[in-house]
Amino acid sequence: MKNEVIPVEIKGVVPMGNTCAIFIGNDSKVFVINVDPQMAAIISMFINETPKERPLTHDLINNIFKAFNITVE
C-alpha cells in the first residue's frame, strides 16, 4: 500500500476551556485536534507571523539543522 501525501493547512485555532482546538485540513476535509493552551499560543504565533522576543526551542533546532544541512522526511 502506497501512502499518499495530502497537503493540509491550519484553518484555525480556537480556545475551548482548558484546551484549544486546532482545525487542520484542506478544501475537502477538516479535522480537529486538541492541544494545551501553550502549544496553541505557539501555533498561533507561527501562523500569524508574530515576532518573538527570543528564539523558541523549535527555532533553535531548525537553525541547527539548516547550518548542518540536515533534512527530516
Rosetta silent file (secondary structure, phi, psi, omega in degrees, C-alpha in Angstrom):
SEQUENCE: MKNEVIPVEIKGVVPMGNTCAIFIGNDSKVFVINVDPQMAAIISMFINETPKERPLTHDLINNIFKAFNITVE
SCORE:     score description
SCORE:     0.000 S_00000001
   1 L     0.000  126.875 -179.689    0.000    0.000    0.000 S_00000001
   2 L   -90.982  131.935  177.359    1.422    3.351   -1.059 S_00000001
   3 L   -82.394  124.268  178.635    0.998    6.276    1.327 S_00000001
   4 L   -94.770  132.094  178.380   -0.394    9.313   -0.441 S_00000001
   5 L   -90.549  124.025 -179.984    0.655   12.717    0.881 S_00000001
   6 L  -113.929  120.519  179.973   -2.239   15.149    1.067 S_00000001
   7 L   -67.669  135.546  176.522   -1.394   18.814    1.662 S_00000001
   8 L  -134.943  166.014  176.588   -3.207   20.397    4.607 S_00000001
   9 E  -142.484  163.427  176.696   -3.004   23.692    6.440 S_00000001
  10 E   -78.562  119.877 -178.472   -4.045   25.089    9.786 S_00000001
  11 E   -89.195  -26.703 -179.805   -7.508   26.561    9.307 S_00000001
  12 E  -179.844  160.596  176.491   -7.899   27.972   12.806 S_00000001
  13 E  -127.807  121.166 -175.319   -7.070   27.900   16.499 S_00000001
  14 E  -127.448  123.231  175.227   -9.998   28.131   18.930 S_00000001
  15 E   -64.852  137.306 -179.433   -9.795   28.212   22.757 S_00000001
  16 E  -136.351   72.843 -179.110  -12.039   25.543   24.330 S_00000001
  17 L    70.290 -118.702 -178.771  -11.903   25.855   28.122 S_00000001
  18 L   -83.855   -3.916  178.744   -8.739   24.131   29.395 S_00000001
  19 E  -129.782 -179.389  174.639   -7.631   23.127   25.879 S_00000001
  20 E  -133.122  142.459  178.187   -7.564   24.627   22.406 S_00000001
  21 E   -95.510  129.241  175.802   -8.922   23.165   19.180 S_00000001
  22 E  -108.529  117.785  179.613   -6.650   23.251   16.137 S_00000001
  23 E   -93.186  119.865 -176.375   -8.571   22.890   12.860 S_00000001
  24 E  -124.896  136.639  177.736   -6.405   21.252   10.189 S_00000001
  25 E   172.140 -162.970  177.634   -7.419   20.357    6.650 S_00000001
  26 L  -134.304 -160.899 -177.399   -7.825   21.284    3.014 S_00000001
  27 L   -68.943  -22.007 -176.128  -10.746   22.314    0.772 S_00000001
  28 L  -101.919  -27.911 -177.800  -12.476   18.932    1.059 S_00000001
  29 L  -144.308  148.990  175.297  -11.935   17.840    4.686 S_00000001
  30 E  -137.110  139.081  173.369  -11.097   19.349    8.063 S_00000001
  31 E  -130.049  165.570 -174.022  -10.325   17.593   11.338 S_00000001
  32 E  -120.542  136.833  169.056   -9.722   18.859   14.851 S_00000001
  33 E  -123.242  147.938  177.623   -7.003   18.090   17.365 S_00000001
  34 E  -101.934  134.649  177.976   -6.929   19.389   20.924 S_00000001
  35 E  -132.425  165.789  178.204   -3.731   20.838   22.354 S_00000001
  36 L   -73.539  157.632 -176.414   -2.801   22.633   25.543 S_00000001
  37 H   -57.651  -33.506  178.651   -3.090   26.448   25.544 S_00000001
  38 H   -65.207  -43.321  178.212    0.708   26.972   25.475 S_00000001
  39 H   -65.780  -39.827  178.178    1.090   24.922   22.294 S_00000001
  40 H   -61.444  -39.257  178.833   -1.893   26.714   20.752 S_00000001
  41 H   -63.535  -40.873  178.590   -0.250   30.068   21.516 S_00000001
  42 H   -66.357  -42.549  178.177    2.949   28.964   19.760 S_00000001
  43 H   -62.289  -43.214  178.643    0.985   27.689   16.740 S_00000001
  44 H   -61.964  -41.444  177.552   -0.943   30.983   16.593 S_00000001
  45 H   -59.882  -40.688 -178.895    2.320   32.944   16.723 S_00000001
  46 H   -66.123  -49.523 -175.657    3.627   30.884   13.807 S_00000001
  47 H   -72.286  -24.380  177.749    0.565   31.229   11.541 S_00000001
  48 L   -93.569    1.122 -179.035    0.220   34.956   12.343 S_00000001
  49 L    52.177   42.534  178.800    3.983   35.514   11.863 S_00000001
  50 L   -72.549  129.384  177.110    4.151   37.243   15.257 S_00000001
  51 L   -63.955  143.117 -179.036    7.661   38.458   16.088 S_00000001
  52 L  -107.920  149.214  177.830    9.220   36.661   19.064 S_00000001
  53 L   -67.317  -34.191 -179.546   11.400   38.190   21.784 S_00000001
  54 L  -150.424  160.611  178.990   13.815   35.248   21.517 S_00000001
  55 L   -64.443  141.023  173.834   14.022   32.016   19.501 S_00000001
  56 L   -86.574  169.030 -175.773   11.839   29.158   20.706 S_00000001
  57 H   -53.929  -46.389 -177.883   13.191   25.607   21.006 S_00000001
  58 H   -67.519  -27.623  174.948   11.938   24.547   17.569 S_00000001
  59 H   -65.825  -43.283  179.345   13.529   27.693   16.051 S_00000001
  60 H   -63.340  -44.852  178.581   16.900   26.717   17.515 S_00000001
  61 H   -61.694  -43.420  178.865   16.609   23.130   16.252 S_00000001
  62 H   -59.808  -44.201  178.829   15.596   24.420   12.809 S_00000001
  63 H   -63.676  -40.070  177.659   18.631   26.743   12.720 S_00000001
  64 H   -63.353  -45.952  179.746   20.966   23.892   13.732 S_00000001
  65 H   -60.707  -42.945  179.253   19.517   21.615   11.029 S_00000001
  66 H   -64.159  -42.416 -178.307   19.928   24.332    8.393 S_00000001
  67 H   -62.262  -35.198 -179.456   23.505   25.073    9.483 S_00000001
  68 L   -99.429    9.770  177.875   24.481   21.401    9.135 S_00000001
  69 L    57.075   43.226 -179.766   22.363   20.857    6.003 S_00000001
  70 L   -97.211  136.330  174.943   20.183   18.246    7.771 S_00000001
  71 L  -122.110  149.852  178.359   16.750   17.325    6.395 S_00000001
  72 L  -119.553  131.375  178.916   13.956   15.352    8.032 S_00000001
  73 L  -110.292    0.000    0.000   11.481   13.324    5.985 S_00000001
